[in-house]
XYZ file of C-alpha atoms in Angstrom:
741
model
C -15.224 33.316 24.170
C -17.616 34.915 21.690
C -14.584 36.132 19.719
C -13.177 32.599 19.452
C -13.132 31.451 15.796
C -15.841 28.861 15.114
C -14.951 25.195 14.675
C -16.352 25.407 11.142
C -13.515 27.718 10.078
C -11.438 26.511 7.116
C -8.883 29.316 6.943
C -5.566 27.910 8.322
C -4.790 31.102 10.263
C -8.221 31.157 11.917
C -7.914 27.454 12.760
C -4.513 28.079 14.358
C -5.969 31.018 16.280
C -8.782 28.816 17.643
C -6.335 26.107 18.734
C -4.172 28.700 20.502
C -6.905 30.858 22.058
C -9.032 28.014 23.455
C -6.106 26.922 25.643
C -5.684 30.487 26.911
C -9.396 30.656 27.739
C -9.177 27.375 29.674
C -6.278 28.689 31.743
C -8.109 31.956 32.470
C -11.224 30.098 33.617
C -9.136 27.767 35.799
C -7.362 30.729 37.406
C -10.666 32.563 38.025
C -12.155 29.476 39.721
C -9.134 29.274 42.035
C -9.363 33.010 42.906
C -13.140 33.355 43.379
C -15.074 30.771 45.477
C -18.387 32.149 44.180
C -17.315 31.267 40.592
C -16.374 27.737 41.666
C -19.782 27.350 43.369
C -21.571 28.610 40.263
C -19.724 26.112 38.053
C -20.456 23.231 40.429
C -24.164 24.151 40.608
C -24.312 24.360 36.817
C -22.774 20.880 36.555
C -25.400 19.461 38.913
C -28.147 21.068 36.853
C -26.728 19.929 33.496
C -26.103 16.340 34.646
C -29.793 15.851 35.436
C -31.589 13.820 38.107
C -32.444 10.110 37.828
C -36.217 9.673 37.737
C -36.781 13.053 36.088
C -36.340 12.537 32.312
C -36.795 16.208 31.394
C -33.926 17.191 33.716
C -31.524 15.625 31.138
C -32.643 17.926 28.310
C -29.835 20.399 28.967
C -27.191 17.651 28.881
C -28.688 16.316 25.645
C -28.592 19.818 24.144
C -24.943 20.211 25.197
C -23.943 16.868 23.679
C -25.786 17.621 20.441
C -23.787 20.839 20.139
C -20.477 18.950 20.028
C -18.516 18.256 16.847
C -18.911 14.521 17.411
C -21.885 12.234 17.885
C -22.074 10.406 21.204
C -23.334 6.942 20.252
C -23.647 3.387 21.521
C -20.578 1.490 20.265
C -22.611 -1.159 18.461
C -24.036 1.293 15.935
C -20.532 1.746 14.506
C -20.818 -1.352 12.319
C -23.619 0.299 10.322
C -23.196 4.033 10.777
C -19.530 4.875 11.297
C -18.363 7.342 8.633
C -14.662 6.510 8.349
C -12.643 3.482 7.252
C -11.289 1.440 10.140
C -8.688 -1.234 10.733
C -11.099 -4.125 10.218
C -13.878 -3.481 12.754
C -11.841 -1.743 15.468
C -13.503 1.628 15.953
C -10.556 3.406 17.587
C -8.103 2.429 14.828
C -8.999 4.730 11.948
C -7.445 3.875 8.592
C -5.364 6.666 7.070
C -5.230 7.658 3.408
C -1.646 6.790 2.580
C -2.229 7.792 -1.048
C -2.315 11.481 -0.022
C 1.192 12.981 -0.275
C 0.931 14.921 2.979
C -0.206 11.805 4.859
C 2.615 9.720 3.386
C 5.219 12.341 4.309
C 3.976 12.687 7.885
C 3.680 8.980 8.622
C 7.065 8.057 7.117
C 9.186 10.851 8.523
C 10.595 8.846 11.457
C 10.959 5.694 9.368
C 13.039 7.463 6.719
C 15.208 9.058 9.401
C 15.961 5.577 10.769
C 16.741 4.294 7.273
C 19.075 7.244 6.637
C 20.888 6.596 9.925
C 21.391 2.915 9.080
C 19.358 1.881 12.123
C 16.841 0.111 9.870
C 17.973 -2.016 6.924
C 14.736 -3.789 6.018
C 11.009 -3.116 6.130
C 7.982 -5.340 6.675
C 4.683 -3.857 5.501
C 1.643 -5.421 7.155
C -1.836 -5.466 5.592
C -0.812 -4.086 2.173
C -4.231 -5.047 0.809
C -5.673 -2.101 2.729
C -3.716 0.343 0.561
C -5.540 2.346 -2.100
C -2.859 1.585 -4.704
C -0.322 -0.887 -3.261
C 2.063 -0.808 -6.234
C 2.251 3.001 -6.208
C 2.864 2.968 -2.473
C 5.774 0.498 -2.723
C 7.331 2.447 -5.605
C 7.131 5.680 -3.659
C 8.503 4.068 -0.502
C 11.480 2.616 -2.371
C 12.158 5.992 -4.026
C 12.082 7.766 -0.651
C 14.395 5.138 0.868
C 16.860 5.642 -1.987
C 16.821 9.372 -1.259
C 17.314 8.725 2.460
C 20.249 6.418 1.708
C 21.606 8.970 -0.805
C 21.873 6.370 -3.556
C 20.402 6.247 -7.068
C 17.201 4.234 -7.315
C 18.312 0.822 -8.680
C 16.909 -0.349 -12.054
C 14.666 -2.865 -10.246
C 13.458 -0.041 -7.932
C 14.487 -2.012 -4.838
C 16.555 0.385 -2.753
C 15.898 -1.404 0.552
C 14.905 -4.918 1.584
C 11.093 -4.905 1.678
C 8.623 -7.730 2.346
C 4.834 -7.561 2.490
C 2.312 -9.445 4.602
C 0.300 -10.616 1.625
C -1.939 -13.673 1.897
C -1.902 -15.693 -1.320
C -4.879 -17.939 -2.030
C -5.006 -20.953 -4.337
C -2.895 -20.353 -7.456
C -2.589 -16.610 -6.762
C 0.877 -15.089 -7.289
C 2.431 -11.986 -5.829
C 2.282 -9.234 -8.523
C 5.611 -9.222 -10.332
C 5.603 -5.442 -10.818
C 5.704 -4.705 -7.082
C 9.195 -3.423 -6.119
C 9.388 -5.737 -3.098
C 11.394 -8.841 -2.215
C 8.468 -11.161 -1.505
C 5.919 -11.991 1.160
C 6.461 -12.316 4.903
C 6.260 -16.092 4.505
C 2.777 -17.330 5.342
C 2.693 -19.118 1.976
C 5.813 -21.078 2.905
C 4.380 -21.825 6.366
C 1.285 -23.273 4.724
C 3.346 -25.419 2.353
C 5.655 -26.835 5.010
C 2.705 -27.737 7.246
C 0.777 -29.368 4.409
C 3.748 -31.461 3.206
C 3.917 -33.053 6.683
C 0.263 -34.149 6.503
C -0.550 -37.759 5.679
C -2.755 -37.087 2.654
C -3.878 -40.729 2.437
C -5.757 -40.296 5.732
C -8.107 -37.589 4.423
C -11.184 -39.796 4.062
C -10.693 -41.417 7.476
C -10.123 -38.044 9.126
C -13.135 -36.449 7.452
C -15.345 -39.369 8.510
C -14.115 -39.189 12.109
C -14.863 -35.464 12.199
C -18.325 -35.884 10.685
C -19.234 -38.700 13.069
C -18.092 -36.757 16.116
C -19.901 -33.486 15.357
C -22.928 -35.220 13.839
C -22.970 -33.536 10.408
C -20.772 -32.757 7.419
C -19.270 -29.335 6.814
C -18.600 -27.889 3.355
C -15.695 -25.471 3.525
C -16.680 -23.328 0.519
C -20.284 -22.880 1.677
C -19.037 -22.014 5.161
C -16.679 -19.291 3.880
C -19.485 -17.795 1.788
C -21.900 -17.758 4.727
C -19.420 -16.265 7.180
C -18.303 -13.510 4.810
C -21.970 -12.573 4.461
C -22.314 -12.619 8.240
C -19.339 -10.269 8.620
C -20.830 -7.883 6.053
C -24.164 -7.970 7.827
C -22.743 -7.338 11.291
C -19.263 -5.943 11.945
C -18.500 -4.428 8.508
C -22.006 -3.491 7.379
C -21.185 0.181 6.845
C -18.328 -0.645 4.486
C -20.734 -2.506 2.217
C -23.366 0.227 2.548
C -20.802 2.761 1.317
C -20.064 0.635 -1.747
C -23.782 0.079 -2.410
C -24.481 3.813 -2.353
C -21.475 4.520 -4.570
C -22.504 2.045 -7.268
C -26.109 3.280 -7.064
C -24.923 6.806 -7.862
C -22.959 5.411 -10.792
C -26.049 3.695 -12.173
C -28.066 6.927 -11.871
C -25.610 8.677 -14.213
C -26.559 6.496 -17.162
C -29.981 6.007 -18.741
C -29.130 2.374 -19.512
C -28.716 1.465 -15.846
C -30.696 3.938 -13.747
C -33.554 1.469 -13.257
C -31.289 -0.720 -11.137
C -32.461 -0.198 -7.561
C -30.222 0.602 -4.609
C -31.251 -2.640 -2.923
C -30.426 -4.770 -5.978
C -27.059 -3.085 -6.503
C -26.098 -3.271 -2.819
C -27.049 -6.953 -2.773
C -24.976 -7.586 -5.906
C -21.957 -5.932 -4.276
C -22.420 -7.990 -1.122
C -22.843 -11.275 -2.975
C -19.854 -10.634 -5.246
C -17.612 -9.943 -2.263
C -18.934 -13.068 -0.518
C -17.905 -15.084 -3.588
C -14.496 -13.428 -4.033
C -11.907 -16.244 -4.261
C -8.931 -14.074 -3.174
C -8.386 -11.193 -0.786
C -8.443 -8.507 -3.495
C -7.654 -7.468 -7.056
C -5.091 -4.811 -8.052
C -6.559 -2.751 -10.873
C -5.033 0.707 -11.209
C -6.071 3.691 -13.375
C -4.060 3.979 -16.557
C -2.806 0.389 -16.270
C -4.045 -2.564 -18.348
C -6.226 -5.031 -16.451
C -4.120 -8.036 -15.440
C -5.407 -11.384 -16.689
C -5.316 -12.698 -13.099
C -7.592 -9.894 -11.896
C -10.011 -10.381 -14.770
C -10.301 -14.072 -13.945
C -10.942 -13.309 -10.266
C -13.761 -10.870 -11.050
C -15.330 -13.189 -13.626
C -15.224 -16.105 -11.156
C -16.764 -14.041 -8.362
C -19.547 -12.676 -10.577
C -20.333 -16.123 -11.978
C -20.520 -17.631 -8.471
C -22.685 -14.742 -7.226
C -25.097 -15.215 -10.134
C -25.308 -18.940 -9.428
C -26.080 -18.374 -5.740
C -28.645 -15.631 -6.459
C -30.908 -16.648 -9.352
C -33.535 -14.179 -8.097
C -31.354 -11.148 -8.879
C -31.430 -9.889 -12.469
C -28.237 -11.029 -14.215
C -27.767 -7.619 -15.839
C -27.166 -6.099 -12.389
C -24.197 -8.411 -11.908
C -23.010 -7.708 -15.454
C -23.096 -3.971 -14.744
C -21.016 -4.476 -11.601
C -18.584 -6.790 -13.433
C -17.947 -4.234 -16.161
C -17.276 -1.489 -13.614
C -14.852 -3.708 -11.666
C -12.920 -4.391 -14.881
C -12.806 -0.738 -16.027
C -15.200 -1.441 -18.914
C -16.920 1.920 -19.046
C -20.091 2.734 -21.041
C -19.272 4.472 -24.322
C -21.320 7.556 -23.478
C -19.562 8.166 -20.150
C -17.667 11.459 -19.834
C -14.321 11.810 -18.038
C -15.925 12.911 -14.769
C -18.104 9.820 -14.823
C -15.098 7.601 -15.606
C -13.245 9.066 -12.641
C -16.213 8.255 -10.373
C -16.158 4.679 -11.683
C -12.411 4.402 -10.978
C -12.889 5.659 -7.408
C -15.507 2.989 -6.814
C -13.210 0.226 -8.096
C -10.300 1.371 -5.903
C -12.583 1.637 -2.869
C -14.107 -1.791 -3.608
C -10.617 -3.312 -3.733
C -9.822 -1.904 -0.296
C -12.861 -3.580 1.268
C -12.704 -7.147 -0.051
C -9.528 -7.951 1.942
C -10.827 -7.102 5.430
C -14.061 -8.972 4.728
C -12.140 -12.057 3.616
C -9.858 -11.839 6.669
C -12.713 -11.458 9.161
C -14.887 -14.102 7.506
C -12.158 -16.667 6.867
C -9.278 -16.244 9.342
C -11.296 -14.892 12.268
C -14.448 -16.970 11.872
C -14.247 -20.044 9.611
C -10.830 -21.028 10.974
C -12.483 -21.464 14.387
C -15.366 -23.523 12.985
C -13.921 -25.880 10.344
C -11.917 -27.937 12.837
C -11.291 -31.147 10.866
C -7.512 -30.748 11.316
C -7.069 -27.417 13.069
C -3.318 -27.287 12.415
C -4.221 -26.278 8.847
C -6.390 -23.373 10.046
C -3.514 -20.932 9.994
C -3.014 -17.443 8.607
C -2.595 -18.015 4.881
C -3.773 -21.603 5.291
C -6.206 -23.564 3.147
C -7.691 -26.274 5.414
C -9.989 -27.535 2.685
C -6.887 -29.248 1.263
C -5.521 -32.201 3.210
C -1.832 -32.582 2.471
C 0.673 -31.500 -0.176
C 2.832 -33.889 -2.164
C 6.609 -33.699 -1.872
C 6.739 -32.979 -5.613
C 4.369 -30.003 -5.226
C 6.431 -28.694 -2.299
C 9.561 -28.793 -4.461
C 7.735 -27.035 -7.289
C 6.707 -24.173 -5.015
C 10.240 -23.861 -3.667
C 11.546 -23.704 -7.232
C 9.020 -20.998 -8.117
C 10.023 -19.002 -5.049
C 13.695 -19.399 -5.957
C 12.960 -18.146 -9.474
C 10.605 -15.262 -8.673
C 11.217 -14.180 -5.067
C 14.539 -15.622 -3.825
C 14.677 -13.186 -0.889
C 11.104 -13.726 0.346
C 10.683 -14.439 4.041
C 10.045 -17.983 5.285
C 8.044 -18.227 8.465
C 6.445 -20.885 10.629
C 5.452 -18.843 13.710
C 4.573 -15.152 14.067
C 2.746 -12.823 16.438
C -0.429 -13.603 14.458
C -0.297 -17.396 14.098
C -3.160 -19.170 15.813
C -0.852 -21.890 17.142
C 2.929 -22.030 17.393
C 4.903 -24.108 14.911
C 5.459 -26.838 17.526
C 1.789 -27.088 18.511
C 0.915 -27.268 14.836
C 3.541 -29.962 14.202
C 2.018 -32.173 16.892
C -1.526 -31.660 15.632
C -0.466 -32.500 12.071
C 0.884 -35.802 13.421
C -2.720 -36.851 14.110
C -3.076 -37.422 10.367
C -0.524 -40.244 10.758
C -2.668 -42.070 13.330
C -6.271 -41.552 12.130
C -7.573 -44.779 13.670
C -6.060 -43.952 17.068
C -7.605 -40.482 16.796
C -11.044 -41.872 15.922
C -11.079 -44.399 18.781
C -9.754 -41.875 21.269
C -12.401 -39.292 20.395
C -15.243 -41.675 21.184
C -13.602 -42.800 24.427
C -12.878 -39.257 25.590
C -16.393 -38.099 24.794
C -17.758 -40.849 27.021
C -15.232 -40.099 29.788
C -16.098 -36.396 29.848
C -19.837 -36.442 29.299
C -20.517 -35.748 32.981
C -18.852 -32.334 32.730
C -21.234 -31.058 30.062
C -24.121 -28.809 31.097
C -27.217 -27.617 29.264
C -27.306 -23.950 28.255
C -30.456 -22.835 26.425
C -31.353 -26.510 25.893
C -27.997 -27.239 24.227
C -25.061 -29.184 25.691
C -22.061 -26.934 26.280
C -19.449 -27.107 24.939
C -20.901 -28.425 21.702
C -19.326 -31.313 19.775
C -17.308 -29.116 17.407
C -15.859 -27.114 20.305
C -15.010 -30.310 22.184
C -13.329 -31.722 19.057
C -11.142 -28.599 18.808
C -10.282 -28.730 22.517
C -8.822 -32.239 22.279
C -6.559 -31.151 19.416
C -5.356 -28.137 21.405
C -4.606 -30.283 24.450
C -2.645 -32.786 22.366
C -0.726 -29.976 20.728
C 0.274 -28.146 23.908
C 0.413 -30.733 26.732
C 3.699 -30.555 28.733
C 6.126 -33.435 28.155
C 8.758 -34.314 30.746
C 12.049 -36.250 30.672
C 12.000 -39.459 28.687
C 9.033 -38.274 26.648
C 6.567 -38.946 29.478
C 3.486 -36.732 29.568
C 3.009 -34.769 32.777
C 0.426 -36.594 34.907
C -1.134 -33.314 35.949
C -0.874 -29.750 34.698
C -0.486 -26.434 36.491
C -3.281 -23.991 37.229
C -1.569 -21.634 34.791
C -1.890 -24.180 31.977
C -5.589 -24.689 32.736
C -6.129 -20.914 32.570
C -4.271 -20.729 29.258
C -6.525 -23.397 27.747
C -9.623 -21.704 29.147
C -8.511 -18.369 27.686
C -7.853 -20.016 24.326
C -11.275 -21.662 24.259
C -12.988 -18.408 25.190
C -11.298 -16.667 22.276
C -11.976 -19.546 19.875
C -15.659 -19.666 20.771
C -16.121 -15.916 20.517
C -14.340 -15.808 17.173
C -16.487 -18.657 15.829
C -19.595 -16.549 16.548
C -21.869 -19.570 16.909
C -22.737 -19.989 20.587
C -21.168 -16.725 21.764
C -19.354 -13.743 20.270
C -17.391 -10.661 21.266
C -20.351 -8.446 20.369
C -22.975 -10.572 22.136
C -21.115 -12.710 24.694
C -22.988 -15.712 26.079
C -21.525 -15.596 29.582
C -23.255 -18.787 30.675
C -21.874 -20.754 27.728
C -18.349 -19.483 28.408
C -18.695 -20.241 32.123
C -19.806 -23.824 31.481
C -16.988 -24.336 28.954
C -14.457 -23.078 31.503
C -15.793 -25.593 34.021
C -15.626 -28.348 31.408
C -11.934 -27.599 30.769
C -11.129 -27.477 34.487
C -13.134 -30.646 35.144
C -11.551 -32.876 32.520
C -8.036 -31.731 33.540
C -8.615 -32.328 37.233
C -6.199 -34.969 38.571
C -8.277 -37.428 40.602
C -9.015 -41.121 40.768
C -12.506 -40.430 39.395
C -11.147 -38.763 36.250
C -11.083 -41.531 33.629
C -10.096 -39.114 30.849
C -6.452 -38.496 31.776
C -5.384 -42.169 31.911
C -6.820 -42.619 28.405
C -5.461 -39.299 27.155
C -1.825 -39.329 28.322
C -0.614 -42.305 26.218
C -1.989 -40.589 23.099
C -0.216 -37.349 24.086
C 3.092 -39.203 24.313
C 2.670 -40.796 20.889
C 1.641 -37.511 19.252
C 4.445 -35.592 21.007
C 7.083 -37.953 19.583
C 5.742 -37.665 16.053
C 5.283 -33.918 16.451
C 8.884 -33.447 17.557
C 10.107 -35.011 14.305
C 7.730 -32.783 12.325
C 9.039 -29.720 14.165
C 12.645 -30.571 13.398
C 11.822 -31.067 9.728
C 10.066 -27.687 9.676
C 13.194 -26.012 11.031
C 15.434 -27.841 8.562
C 13.300 -26.879 5.566
C 12.859 -23.283 6.688
C 16.576 -22.704 7.211
C 17.631 -24.250 3.900
C 14.836 -23.483 1.392
C 15.100 -20.474 -0.953
C 14.319 -17.344 1.020
C 15.136 -15.603 4.291
C 14.145 -17.601 7.402
C 12.229 -15.812 10.137
C 12.489 -17.163 13.701
C 9.818 -15.890 16.059
C 10.954 -14.979 19.564
C 11.279 -17.976 21.866
C 10.948 -20.578 19.131
C 14.620 -21.566 19.218
C 13.455 -24.410 21.493
C 10.079 -26.133 21.821
C 7.385 -23.511 22.244
C 3.799 -24.594 22.768
C 2.081 -21.214 22.676
C -1.411 -20.674 21.341
C -3.081 -17.664 19.730
C -2.360 -14.156 21.007
C -1.980 -13.008 23.709
C -0.601 -16.453 24.658
C 2.180 -16.246 22.049
C 3.223 -12.806 23.286
C 4.183 -13.853 26.802
C 7.688 -12.904 28.009
C 10.443 -15.184 26.696
C 12.860 -16.783 29.170
C 16.109 -15.786 27.463
C 18.273 -16.814 30.430
C 17.056 -20.394 30.017
C 17.813 -20.293 26.308
C 21.249 -18.810 26.930
C 22.085 -21.599 29.369
C 20.847 -24.232 26.904
C 22.891 -22.658 24.121
C 26.042 -22.799 26.222
C 25.413 -26.473 27.007
C 25.377 -27.407 23.310
C 29.153 -27.136 23.034
C 29.428 -30.142 25.372
C 26.482 -32.183 24.063
C 26.765 -35.057 21.605
C 24.018 -35.634 18.995
C 23.118 -39.016 20.535
C 22.535 -37.352 23.898
C 20.382 -34.619 22.324
C 18.166 -37.247 20.681
C 17.736 -39.124 23.972
C 16.835 -35.907 25.816
C 14.660 -34.509 22.998
C 11.876 -33.227 25.322
C 14.142 -30.491 26.758
C 14.260 -28.674 23.388
C 18.041 -28.573 22.967
C 17.800 -30.741 19.852
C 15.776 -28.036 18.113
C 18.208 -25.359 19.314
C 21.163 -27.456 18.108
C 19.648 -27.742 14.640
C 18.867 -24.017 14.537
C 22.281 -22.930 15.796
C 24.305 -25.118 13.445
C 22.276 -24.160 10.387
C 22.385 -20.430 11.138
C 26.129 -20.650 11.626
C 26.524 -22.583 8.360
C 24.365 -20.008 6.524
C 26.514 -17.185 7.865
C 29.725 -18.912 6.771
C 28.375 -19.889 3.326
C 25.980 -17.135 2.240
C 26.423 -17.732 -1.484
C 24.828 -21.195 -1.330
C 21.670 -19.752 0.197
C 21.607 -16.417 -1.603
C 22.372 -17.649 -5.107
C 22.398 -21.451 -4.956
C 20.267 -23.436 -7.401
C 17.487 -25.657 -6.052
C 17.323 -29.327 -7.075
C 14.716 -31.806 -5.778
C 16.292 -35.065 -4.608
C 14.354 -38.290 -5.119
C 14.136 -40.879 -2.348
C 13.149 -44.507 -2.787
C 12.900 -47.760 -0.900
C 10.642 -49.018 1.873
C 10.339 -45.583 3.479
C 11.218 -43.423 0.490
C 8.023 -41.384 0.834
C 8.918 -40.635 4.472
C 11.871 -38.479 3.428
C 11.896 -35.011 1.873
C 15.199 -33.946 0.347
C 16.720 -31.381 -1.991
C 20.096 -29.985 -2.962
C 21.456 -26.489 -3.488
C 24.705 -25.521 -5.132
C 26.600 -22.373 -6.000
C 29.851 -22.724 -7.897
C 31.902 -25.581 -6.467
C 30.032 -25.715 -3.168
C 26.828 -27.618 -2.555
C 24.575 -28.996 0.147
C 21.974 -31.754 0.219
C 19.399 -31.743 3.016
C 17.061 -34.542 4.083
C 14.287 -34.476 6.648
C 11.797 -37.001 8.046
C 8.043 -37.001 7.511
C 5.299 -39.550 8.269
C 7.681 -40.949 10.858
C 5.015 -43.133 12.504
C 5.729 -45.674 9.749
C 9.413 -45.871 10.672
C 9.476 -45.715 14.464
C 10.870 -43.251 16.970
C 13.365 -41.836 16.507
C 13.589 -42.351 12.717
C 17.343 -42.884 12.561
C 19.867 -45.487 11.457
C 18.766 -48.925 10.329
C 15.093 -48.130 10.904
C 15.199 -46.617 7.409
C 15.945 -50.121 6.027
C 16.707 -49.995 2.289
C 15.630 -46.370 1.712
C 18.071 -44.285 -0.330
C 18.595 -40.825 -1.806
C 19.535 -40.263 -5.451
C 22.662 -38.113 -5.644
C 22.246 -35.331 -8.253
C 24.445 -35.567 -11.325
C 27.828 -33.834 -11.084
C 27.723 -34.077 -7.281
C 30.772 -35.875 -5.978
C 30.569 -37.094 -2.395
C 34.308 -37.473 -2.231
C 35.360 -35.538 0.838
C 31.717 -34.795 1.704
C 30.494 -34.918 5.280
C 27.290 -34.803 7.261
C 27.249 -31.382 8.937
C 25.646 -32.231 12.289
C 27.474 -35.471 13.102
C 30.668 -34.843 11.159
C 30.431 -38.335 9.608
C 32.112 -39.123 6.294
C 29.748 -40.716 3.768
C 29.937 -43.540 1.217
C 27.933 -43.741 -2.018
C 27.099 -46.803 -4.116
C 25.714 -46.545 -7.665
C 24.856 -42.882 -7.278
C 22.663 -43.476 -4.211
C 23.155 -42.699 -0.547
C 21.548 -44.794 2.164
C 19.293 -42.674 4.356
C 20.312 -44.889 7.277
C 23.857 -43.626 6.771
C 22.933 -39.943 6.320
C 20.634 -40.067 9.358
C 22.721 -42.446 11.409
C 22.339 -40.489 14.648
C 19.823 -37.707 13.907
C 16.400 -37.630 12.187
C 17.689 -34.993 9.747
C 20.822 -34.478 7.694
C 22.784 -31.882 5.752
C 25.494 -33.294 3.508
C 28.020 -30.861 2.075
C 31.388 -30.663 0.382
C 32.189 -27.417 2.212
C 35.227 -28.000 4.401
C 34.729 -27.692 8.148
């Protein structure tokens, strides 16, 4: 063994020799132990001696010496947040981030992928977490070039050799960079829009007041995001910020103008700027002009950080701002400029994970005013989106990213599209929600227990629980809520609450679990769901479930209609072809009953629309809508691939309860209409319930020979307007087209 090359060797041949020879040595030692009992005994005695004896601290010195001689440091897992020396996937220690910008790393990690592309086994790519890339644009350009080579085709002028979408979260007015050779996002932006357009925006004040009264205090979303991003940087991602602080400190030491800035002041400025970052990250790249959007982001973050930290010298923030915008000091040499660039690129890699952990994985489990809005890519500080704004965003997507994905449920969504649709319906009945909350709190008070002098679960956790129950409660035939739920359902809700509470990091957390708090919350869930004559909660709860389930079903159908007809490529998550009331992972990753769905699909050929509406709780109505639209898309791809997008105005008594638009390509066109705010109309919102409400037919659209796709009805138009009661005579949605059956 003394001839074995040392682990500090850097010569490739010596490294290969060490890898080879150490295995030979192991086999020799193993064989010797098997042949000679005295060797086995010696090894076993040595192990006893090295392992030490409890009660004799000095007997562990040999083991400590052995561990210290290893090429790794044996450490308590909690020190990783501050002392780990490699970039991770968020805060997961055993998922090390790889440097995709290195050519050899790129080649190794994409070898199998490119083989699949070359074989035609893969025709599209989804890139998750692109904000973790060193230079996202360069990565996408290289990937497209490699795919073109694999496909043996010239790289197209737009550099898009293969269909490619990116899981990019867009915040506020942020746009996907136009110079990325991709086809759009994976669709969280559309999911946010379609959820928000179903919200009753006029109920915001009533909903906010009900939330404040129930939890006993107000909650400012912006302040909460700031505080929780700081918490994440202090706890789970502390080392990432320490790295940036040390890097910028070294930069300041290189220049006599800035070397008096202390490490503490610079590290604090970095932390505060990230806490105030309004988006996930910027995209500055060496040799490229600074985009106006990125400059505005940095200026906003620096200004907010200054405002929140009047005790820190403003020049420290100005120094950081200039670095982040590639404004280098005049006396800086090229080596110094390169160090500045490395800091900026590293900084950009860290702001995304901190935003994700602070916002999605913390704030979204605390700001529970209307939890349906607390979704990946969501902005729950806004309560509703106008129909006009929804159309505008669809038009922008059609113009800029016509092949972007459209999604409403994924493996990462915190609630399925159908749970979310029910919860959104609460905004339509704010007074019912307010009264019910107070009644339920009184009904369930006996199940609360004191933990560390606080009642568990607390008011905010209880408020969230009621929304989750309304969103996921099983509904039977005729729209009647199940009088009791299975033990499996109770366990699912308990598991959800445990995750929600740990993610919120208020009364318990994954790092420091409060087992007693979780135990009491579990008992609270089981207690309030217990079917017994003494349980006053369920009799008060079930009628509200039934009302919310009806409204939610209409919302769900509208979601499907809009997703399958808006500009973009619809994404249907496994199992969501029918009602699916799954919660956050791992609940939404349970096995899907495809045999059930196959049987339901086969039954659709015999079912009439009227029957599907009457039996809406079984989910076939959603499957019917999905099947017919997918079939129509397949038969008429040009309408959806190239068709223009035209908003359609609705008017009359319930004009604001309809969302409609048209698409046309050449001679063929469609006009779709879906229901929203259906509590004002009645259930189901079909036929004469729409009263005098009408749709304005776009100019140059002739309804002669047009039909409603789902019912097959012919339609009549008067004065350029179509009665919604006619379009939705039998179903709460419609697609009118001049395409022949």
